[in-house]
Amino acid sequence: MKRTITVLVHNRSGVLNRITGLFSRRQYNIDSITVGVTENPSISRMTFVVVVDSMENVEQVIKQLHKQIDVLKIKDITDEATVARELVLVRIMATSVQRGEIASLAETFRAQAIDIGKESMTLQVTGNTEKVEAFIELVKPYGIQEVARTGVTAINRSAKMSTDTSRLTLIN
Amino acid sequence: MIHSKETEKQPVNDKNRLCTGSEILLKALASEGVEVIFGYPGGAILPTYDEIYKLGMNHILARHEQGAIHAAEGYARITQKPGVCIVTSGPGATNVVTGIADAMMDSLPLVVITGQVGTQLIGTDAFQEADMLGITMPITKHNFQIRSVDELAQTVKEAFHIAVTGRPGPVLIDLPKDISQQVTTFRYEKKIHLPGYQPTTKPNKQQIRKVLEKLQTAKKPVLLAGAGVLHAQASEELIQFTERNQLPLVNTLLGLGSYPGNNELHLGMGGMHGTYAANMALHETDFLINIGSRFDDRLTGVLEHFAPYATIAHIDIDPAEIGKNIYVDIPVVGDAKAALTMLLQGKGPNAEHDDWRKQTQSWKREYPLWFKRDKEVIKPQELIQKLYEQTNGEAIVTTDVGQHQMWAAQFFAYNKPNRWVTSGGLGTMGFGFPAAIGAQIAEPELPVLAITGDAGFQMTLQEMSILQELQLPVKIIIVNNASLGMVRQWQQLFHGERYSHSLFPIQPDFSKLADAYSIKAIKVEKLSELDGAIEETLSHAGPVLLEVCVAKEENVYPMICPGQGHHCMEGVKPS
Ligand SMILES: Cc1ncc(C[n+]2csc(CCOP(=O)(O)OP(=O)(O)O)c2C)c(N)n1
């Protein structure tokens, strides 16, 4: 199963290394990681998507992360009300004749053309993972030259939090 | 940078006086109450060594960095204070990696300072550069690289705090050479600001109540006590709790000494080479309370066969240990001392478990540890027994890794805490002898017996230099079976007696080696000489190397063979 975990860490050099090292040493598979500073420049926020076998496994991941001195807060937000987004850039083959057709396809996904060349164009889409994947599938027939995905970043919704008093949110 | 005469003349308490990084480091160590540094100099750490010289700090020069760090571990194990080890960059630093990993596995507090090339050179593959931050990230509790002289003092403070609080462990500080030479004012703060590090020491009352409730109805309760009890200095509380509730107790390898080994309720060590009584109790119990042990696989064996009928309570300072290997019914996060104190305030069991106690006692009586005596050849078990008898158990025992380690765990009763020093988690050969040096420095008055194998001793024997230099009265006892004994045993049992590279065709003359270091040497080959040799060893005021040639093909029993449950031990009785 896939779980989405957010972690607040000190914005110090080497912290990402500590975290990913921990994952690989304990054989947890990371699907994606996104990192960026928060409103406080000394703190960064990471969003992981991890693949685990069981809830006990997720709990162990969280506990191990919590042991890191640079980790301030961890949350498994998978079962909470969240907004999760991913950004993808796709460069596809596109002759000048096809451009119009592609543009209208893109529109339904609110994708934008951000670069157009003689025989290709690059589109940008944001959305949850399913949407992003659906879009990639859709443009595949044109011939994909390159895809770059950021991985998921996520945040709790501003509406009320999930009622589930998840035991995985904090261990201390 | 060279100290100017002017700055040296200024009074020490002048707050505005400029100090070099090295000076700050050593002042900080002094503020932490560090009594002794184990180390080895080299280029990148030279400014610090210069300061050690000037300040006349108590420094012990090992002959290999591995010796220095294992000595620091031995010191930490006995004193519960962080062992301090200072080495140079590159090869000096990589030579302490084994010791750091060892300390991490056995939760020993260390503060390791490694020199580093100058900040301008970091990342350029400079002479004697090694990425110690990267190398030790997975084997330290935390590590730091100093980037500015102004953060040095605070970092040392934090390193000591992290090393000893919560679950103890090694902390590394990588100190670039130029920073150790830069100057700033020295201020040593009392406060620590580590928002991401807040270990829970006080257990949750509710959870403690659950333990007590279950204890009231349990019919076959067992306590499993690990090294966490020793780290928390909770032996007194453990004894009270166990006696009051008449609970049979099993120790882990590293927990030996947390409960008197000669007490009736003590069933011995559990696990692969544990006693029959301990392992049967682990198998049959309906309520297992684990205090301060991490359910290591050498203890549990195959998880599906472990404590199959038990409700399990696990008390541990490290939340990540709870549920890591074994499903736990009652998790309790906290320090062993705090937990036992709270448990002592509650009510004891209602249910009678007299029958259970009788049962465990009868296992103990009927299936004691055994070996077959020989009239001439010295059996290693007999050697250990005699060492116990002749010291009245009043000694610190350190061991290396292998068969002799298991025999030293089985046949010597550890009746007091902090008398037993062994490498449990990493199983590091070469550990025992240097660890004995650290232990002897920590406890100058107690006899320290370094029980080692003929193979393991050869990994760090150069540290005999320290014995010679300081006239430390450590007694080295080489259990010589002319082989890598434990490897030979496994090859015999599980690899069709193919002794691939485990038998020594030739051996060094250990007595001559001792002689080279001006250490008294005794060698015995016959049982009839053994008592006298031990007596002579123990009564000699200085260091002694006692080489005991033992039965070569002796195996460690009883044994849970791979894949078996605790109730299927082999070699429980003489065949
Ligand atoms: C550094 C290291 N290398 C290899 C091993 C694997 N190993 C475990 S026990 C053992 C044999 C030890 O022989 P010896 O020191 O003579 O002790 P004995 O088992 O004979 O008592 C070996 C090689 C180890 N534990 N540590």
mmCIF file of C-alpha atoms in Angstrom, chain B residues 121-373:
data_model
loop_
_atom_site.group_PDB
_atom_site.id
_atom_site.type_symbol
_atom_site.label_atom_id
_atom_site.label_comp_id
_atom_site.label_asym_id
_atom_site.label_seq_id
_atom_site.Cartn_x
_atom_site.Cartn_y
_atom_site.Cartn_z
ATOM 1 C CA LEU B 121 39.424 21.169 0.914
ATOM 2 C CA ILE B 122 36.279 19.286 1.909
ATOM 3 C CA GLY B 123 34.852 17.518 -1.107
ATOM 4 C CA THR B 124 38.027 17.685 -3.180
ATOM 5 C CA ASP B 125 39.325 14.204 -2.313
ATOM 6 C CA ALA B 126 42.057 15.934 -0.388
ATOM 7 C CA PHE B 127 44.866 14.087 1.363
ATOM 8 C CA GLN B 128 43.385 12.032 4.203
ATOM 9 C CA GLU B 129 39.852 13.101 3.525
ATOM 10 C CA ALA B 130 36.972 10.743 4.219
ATOM 11 C CA ASP B 131 33.302 11.669 4.251
ATOM 12 C CA MET B 132 32.761 10.779 7.898
ATOM 13 C CA LEU B 133 29.358 12.410 8.021
ATOM 14 C CA GLY B 134 28.176 10.193 5.209
ATOM 15 C CA ILE B 135 29.983 7.092 6.423
ATOM 16 C CA THR B 136 28.677 7.283 9.973
ATOM 17 C CA MET B 137 25.174 8.581 9.347
ATOM 18 C CA PRO B 138 23.560 5.158 9.692
ATOM 19 C CA ILE B 139 25.715 4.078 12.646
ATOM 20 C CA THR B 140 25.555 7.100 14.910
ATOM 21 C CA LYS B 141 22.732 8.374 17.021
ATOM 22 C CA HIS B 142 23.595 11.722 15.474
ATOM 23 C CA ASN B 143 26.579 13.343 13.824
ATOM 24 C CA PHE B 144 27.772 16.875 13.254
ATOM 25 C CA GLN B 145 30.281 18.607 11.059
ATOM 26 C CA ILE B 146 31.447 21.916 12.425
ATOM 27 C CA ARG B 147 31.142 24.676 9.858
ATOM 28 C CA SER B 148 32.049 27.645 12.023
ATOM 29 C CA VAL B 149 34.102 27.989 15.167
ATOM 30 C CA ASP B 150 31.216 29.839 16.764
ATOM 31 C CA GLU B 151 29.016 26.754 16.778
ATOM 32 C CA LEU B 152 31.648 24.449 18.262
ATOM 33 C CA ALA B 153 30.949 24.874 21.975
ATOM 34 C CA GLN B 154 27.209 24.480 21.553
ATOM 35 C CA THR B 155 27.690 21.428 19.363
ATOM 36 C CA VAL B 156 29.847 19.708 21.985
ATOM 37 C CA LYS B 157 27.167 20.441 24.580
ATOM 38 C CA GLU B 158 24.491 18.962 22.345
ATOM 39 C CA ALA B 159 26.637 15.944 21.487
ATOM 40 C CA PHE B 160 27.032 14.999 25.150
ATOM 41 C CA HIS B 161 23.361 15.550 25.787
ATOM 42 C CA ILE B 162 22.325 13.363 22.866
ATOM 43 C CA ALA B 163 24.838 10.635 23.718
ATOM 44 C CA VAL B 164 23.568 10.011 27.252
ATOM 45 C CA THR B 165 19.882 10.883 27.252
ATOM 46 C CA GLY B 166 17.047 8.748 25.946
ATOM 47 C CA ARG B 167 18.514 5.634 24.415
ATOM 48 C CA PRO B 168 22.256 6.185 24.720
ATOM 49 C CA GLY B 169 24.412 6.032 21.615
ATOM 50 C CA PRO B 170 27.477 7.303 19.794
ATOM 51 C CA VAL B 171 27.633 10.896 18.551
ATOM 52 C CA LEU B 172 30.302 12.017 16.122
ATOM 53 C CA ILE B 173 31.731 15.506 15.708
ATOM 54 C CA ASP B 174 33.740 16.053 12.549
ATOM 55 C CA LEU B 175 36.105 18.968 13.108
ATOM 56 C CA PRO B 176 37.817 20.577 10.102
ATOM 57 C CA LYS B 177 41.394 21.553 10.766
ATOM 58 C CA ASP B 178 41.030 25.254 9.972
ATOM 59 C CA ILE B 179 38.115 25.555 12.355
ATOM 60 C CA SER B 180 40.145 24.046 15.154
ATOM 61 C CA GLN B 181 42.607 26.904 14.569
ATOM 62 C CA GLN B 182 40.158 29.790 14.230
ATOM 63 C CA VAL B 183 39.486 31.898 17.269
ATOM 64 C CA THR B 184 36.441 33.172 19.042
ATOM 65 C CA THR B 185 35.321 33.810 22.604
ATOM 66 C CA PHE B 186 34.443 30.755 24.646
ATOM 67 C CA ARG B 187 31.010 30.636 26.168
ATOM 68 C CA TYR B 188 29.557 27.410 27.414
ATOM 69 C CA GLU B 189 25.812 27.605 27.576
ATOM 70 C CA LYS B 190 23.846 25.604 30.092
ATOM 71 C CA LYS B 191 20.823 25.438 27.840
ATOM 72 C CA ILE B 192 20.192 23.078 25.014
ATOM 73 C CA HIS B 193 17.835 23.779 22.193
ATOM 74 C CA LEU B 194 16.922 20.619 20.384
ATOM 75 C CA PRO B 195 13.233 20.839 19.550
ATOM 76 C CA GLY B 196 13.354 17.662 17.470
ATOM 77 C CA TYR B 197 14.808 15.598 20.302
ATOM 78 C CA GLN B 198 12.595 15.102 23.323
ATOM 79 C CA PRO B 199 12.936 11.567 24.626
ATOM 80 C CA THR B 200 10.071 10.323 26.740
ATOM 81 C CA THR B 201 11.368 9.017 30.034
ATOM 82 C CA LYS B 202 8.190 8.902 32.105
ATOM 83 C CA PRO B 203 5.866 6.124 31.101
ATOM 84 C CA ASN B 204 2.182 6.583 30.604
ATOM 85 C CA LYS B 205 0.275 5.696 33.810
ATOM 86 C CA GLN B 206 -2.506 4.006 31.915
ATOM 87 C CA GLN B 207 -0.067 1.642 30.240
ATOM 88 C CA ILE B 208 1.662 0.839 33.522
ATOM 89 C CA ARG B 209 -1.755 0.073 35.002
ATOM 90 C CA LYS B 210 -2.401 -2.342 32.133
ATOM 91 C CA VAL B 211 0.829 -4.168 32.935
ATOM 92 C CA LEU B 212 -0.182 -4.477 36.573
ATOM 93 C CA GLU B 213 -3.687 -5.627 35.701
ATOM 94 C CA LYS B 214 -2.395 -8.322 33.425
ATOM 95 C CA LEU B 215 0.108 -9.344 36.064
ATOM 96 C CA GLN B 216 -2.738 -9.919 38.498
ATOM 97 C CA THR B 217 -4.303 -12.585 36.345
ATOM 98 C CA ALA B 218 -1.261 -14.075 34.662
ATOM 99 C CA LYS B 219 -0.466 -17.657 35.607
ATOM 100 C CA LYS B 220 2.992 -17.921 34.088
ATOM 101 C CA PRO B 221 4.560 -14.484 34.140
ATOM 102 C CA VAL B 222 8.180 -13.965 33.107
ATOM 103 C CA LEU B 223 10.358 -10.892 33.232
ATOM 104 C CA LEU B 224 12.888 -10.390 30.478
ATOM 105 C CA ALA B 225 15.556 -7.880 31.479
ATOM 106 C CA GLY B 226 17.913 -6.322 28.967
ATOM 107 C CA ALA B 227 20.676 -3.757 29.010
ATOM 108 C CA GLY B 228 18.113 -0.957 29.248
ATOM 109 C CA VAL B 229 17.910 -1.771 32.951
ATOM 110 C CA LEU B 230 21.657 -1.205 33.279
ATOM 111 C CA HIS B 231 21.593 1.999 31.265
ATOM 112 C CA ALA B 232 18.828 3.337 33.495
ATOM 113 C CA GLN B 233 20.654 2.126 36.629
ATOM 114 C CA ALA B 234 17.476 0.391 37.643
ATOM 115 C CA SER B 235 18.826 -2.870 39.080
ATOM 116 C CA GLU B 236 17.636 -2.084 42.616
ATOM 117 C CA GLU B 237 14.125 -1.496 41.370
ATOM 118 C CA LEU B 238 14.264 -4.605 39.222
ATOM 119 C CA ILE B 239 15.288 -6.715 42.189
ATOM 120 C CA GLN B 240 12.516 -5.294 44.344
ATOM 121 C CA PHE B 241 9.867 -5.773 41.708
ATOM 122 C CA THR B 242 10.948 -9.305 40.900
ATOM 123 C CA GLU B 243 11.192 -10.420 44.510
ATOM 124 C CA ARG B 244 7.985 -8.803 45.604
ATOM 125 C CA ASN B 245 6.026 -10.531 42.875
ATOM 126 C CA GLN B 246 8.156 -13.666 42.842
ATOM 127 C CA LEU B 247 8.637 -13.398 39.097
ATOM 128 C CA PRO B 248 11.025 -15.709 37.311
ATOM 129 C CA LEU B 249 13.538 -13.616 35.405
ATOM 130 C CA VAL B 250 15.413 -14.156 32.167
ATOM 131 C CA ASN B 251 18.351 -11.969 31.159
ATOM 132 C CA THR B 252 19.484 -11.110 27.682
ATOM 133 C CA LEU B 253 23.190 -11.425 26.907
ATOM 134 C CA LEU B 254 23.702 -7.695 27.395
ATOM 135 C CA GLY B 255 21.398 -7.552 30.404
ATOM 136 C CA LEU B 256 23.518 -9.941 32.490
ATOM 137 C CA GLY B 257 24.278 -8.386 35.848
ATOM 138 C CA SER B 258 21.099 -6.319 35.952
ATOM 139 C CA TYR B 259 19.812 -9.035 38.301
ATOM 140 C CA PRO B 260 21.970 -11.204 40.556
ATOM 141 C CA GLY B 261 22.915 -14.270 38.571
ATOM 142 C CA ASN B 262 23.069 -16.376 41.717
ATOM 143 C CA ASN B 263 19.515 -15.511 42.781
ATOM 144 C CA GLU B 264 16.950 -18.287 42.820
ATOM 145 C CA LEU B 265 14.529 -16.422 40.549
ATOM 146 C CA HIS B 266 17.201 -15.880 37.918
ATOM 147 C CA LEU B 267 16.707 -18.460 35.183
ATOM 148 C CA GLY B 268 19.795 -17.451 33.284
ATOM 149 C CA MET B 269 20.305 -16.083 29.824
ATOM 150 C CA GLY B 270 17.716 -16.631 27.112
ATOM 151 C CA GLY B 271 18.244 -17.186 23.413
ATOM 152 C CA MET B 272 20.425 -19.253 21.117
ATOM 153 C CA HIS B 273 22.854 -20.408 23.811
ATOM 154 C CA GLY B 274 20.653 -19.603 26.770
ATOM 155 C CA THR B 275 19.702 -21.997 29.541
ATOM 156 C CA TYR B 276 16.964 -24.572 29.147
ATOM 157 C CA ALA B 277 15.051 -23.015 32.035
ATOM 158 C CA ALA B 278 15.154 -19.527 30.526
ATOM 159 C CA ASN B 279 14.119 -20.678 27.101
ATOM 160 C CA MET B 280 11.351 -22.970 28.326
ATOM 161 C CA ALA B 281 10.035 -20.128 30.438
ATOM 162 C CA LEU B 282 10.044 -17.878 27.360
ATOM 163 C CA HIS B 283 8.209 -20.564 25.454
ATOM 164 C CA GLU B 284 5.547 -21.341 28.059
ATOM 165 C CA THR B 285 4.912 -17.948 29.554
ATOM 166 C CA ASP B 286 1.468 -16.381 29.324
ATOM 167 C CA PHE B 287 2.717 -12.914 30.226
ATOM 168 C CA LEU B 288 6.107 -11.682 29.175
ATOM 169 C CA ILE B 289 7.272 -8.325 30.466
ATOM 170 C CA ASN B 290 10.285 -7.137 28.522
ATOM 171 C CA ILE B 291 12.187 -4.362 30.248
ATOM 172 C CA GLY B 292 14.890 -2.717 28.205
ATOM 173 C CA SER B 293 15.645 -5.360 25.645
ATOM 174 C CA ARG B 294 15.149 -4.999 21.928
ATOM 175 C CA PHE B 295 14.045 -8.527 21.040
ATOM 176 C CA ASP B 296 17.235 -9.225 19.145
ATOM 177 C CA ASP B 297 17.072 -12.201 16.804
ATOM 178 C CA ARG B 298 19.716 -14.106 18.781
ATOM 179 C CA LEU B 299 17.249 -13.985 21.668
ATOM 180 C CA THR B 300 13.971 -14.541 19.844
ATOM 181 C CA GLY B 301 15.010 -17.004 17.168
ATOM 182 C CA VAL B 302 12.305 -17.479 14.563
ATOM 183 C CA LEU B 303 9.645 -14.931 15.411
ATOM 184 C CA GLU B 304 6.673 -17.200 14.782
ATOM 185 C CA HIS B 305 7.875 -19.581 17.499
ATOM 186 C CA PHE B 306 8.674 -16.906 20.035
ATOM 187 C CA ALA B 307 6.586 -16.795 23.222
ATOM 188 C CA PRO B 308 3.603 -18.285 21.383
ATOM 189 C CA TYR B 309 1.168 -18.180 24.302
ATOM 190 C CA ALA B 310 2.115 -14.864 25.779
ATOM 191 C CA THR B 311 0.602 -11.483 26.139
ATOM 192 C CA ILE B 312 3.613 -9.231 25.735
ATOM 193 C CA ALA B 313 4.387 -5.981 27.482
ATOM 194 C CA HIS B 314 7.432 -4.089 26.259
ATOM 195 C CA ILE B 315 8.999 -1.285 28.259
ATOM 196 C CA ASP B 316 11.580 0.632 26.249
ATOM 197 C CA ILE B 317 12.996 4.131 26.141
ATOM 198 C CA ASP B 318 13.084 3.941 22.351
ATOM 199 C CA PRO B 319 9.564 3.891 20.902
ATOM 200 C CA ALA B 320 10.905 2.511 17.631
ATOM 201 C CA GLU B 321 11.922 -0.713 19.368
ATOM 202 C CA ILE B 322 8.375 -1.378 20.426
ATOM 203 C CA GLY B 323 6.662 -3.417 17.758
ATOM 204 C CA LYS B 324 9.766 -3.493 15.565
ATOM 205 C CA ASN B 325 10.319 -7.240 15.730
ATOM 206 C CA ILE B 326 7.511 -8.567 17.876
ATOM 207 C CA TYR B 327 3.866 -7.620 18.117
ATOM 208 C CA VAL B 328 3.388 -6.049 21.522
ATOM 209 C CA ASP B 329 0.097 -5.994 23.443
ATOM 210 C CA ILE B 330 1.087 -3.427 26.050
ATOM 211 C CA PRO B 331 3.609 -0.868 24.795
ATOM 212 C CA VAL B 332 5.256 1.290 27.431
ATOM 213 C CA VAL B 333 7.590 4.055 26.307
ATOM 214 C CA GLY B 334 9.886 5.164 29.081
ATOM 215 C CA ASP B 335 13.006 4.713 31.085
ATOM 216 C CA ALA B 336 13.350 1.382 32.918
ATOM 217 C CA LYS B 337 13.899 3.035 36.270
ATOM 218 C CA ALA B 338 10.845 5.259 35.977
ATOM 219 C CA ALA B 339 8.748 2.330 34.787
ATOM 220 C CA LEU B 340 9.856 -0.035 37.535
ATOM 221 C CA THR B 341 9.321 2.671 40.151
ATOM 222 C CA MET B 342 5.773 3.110 38.910
ATOM 223 C CA LEU B 343 5.229 -0.640 38.764
ATOM 224 C CA LEU B 344 6.408 -0.917 42.355
ATOM 225 C CA GLN B 345 3.737 1.523 43.452
ATOM 226 C CA GLY B 346 0.999 -0.691 42.093
ATOM 227 C CA LYS B 347 -0.521 -3.907 43.326
ATOM 228 C CA GLY B 348 1.124 -7.245 42.763
ATOM 229 C CA PRO B 349 -0.423 -10.386 41.354
ATOM 230 C CA ASN B 350 -3.592 -11.904 42.828
ATOM 231 C CA ALA B 351 -3.343 -15.120 40.977
ATOM 232 C CA GLU B 352 -1.132 -17.685 42.583
ATOM 233 C CA HIS B 353 1.689 -18.651 40.363
ATOM 234 C CA ASP B 354 3.379 -20.921 42.834
ATOM 235 C CA ASP B 355 3.071 -23.837 40.455
ATOM 236 C CA TRP B 356 4.785 -21.842 37.760
ATOM 237 C CA ARG B 357 7.606 -20.903 40.045
ATOM 238 C CA LYS B 358 8.049 -24.527 41.002
ATOM 239 C CA GLN B 359 8.045 -25.496 37.366
ATOM 240 C CA THR B 360 10.729 -22.993 36.429
ATOM 241 C CA GLN B 361 12.807 -24.036 39.436
ATOM 242 C CA SER B 362 12.602 -27.660 38.466
ATOM 243 C CA TRP B 363 13.775 -26.868 34.925
ATOM 244 C CA LYS B 364 16.646 -25.038 36.483
ATOM 245 C CA ARG B 365 17.506 -27.964 38.738
ATOM 246 C CA GLU B 366 17.033 -30.713 36.184
ATOM 247 C CA TYR B 367 18.661 -29.093 33.192
ATOM 248 C CA PRO B 368 21.581 -27.033 34.407
ATOM 249 C CA LEU B 369 24.349 -25.963 32.076
ATOM 250 C CA TRP B 370 26.734 -28.849 31.720
ATOM 251 C CA PHE B 371 29.987 -30.011 30.213
ATOM 252 C CA LYS B 372 31.928 -33.241 30.342
ATOM 253 C CA ARG B 373 34.974 -33.003 32.524
#
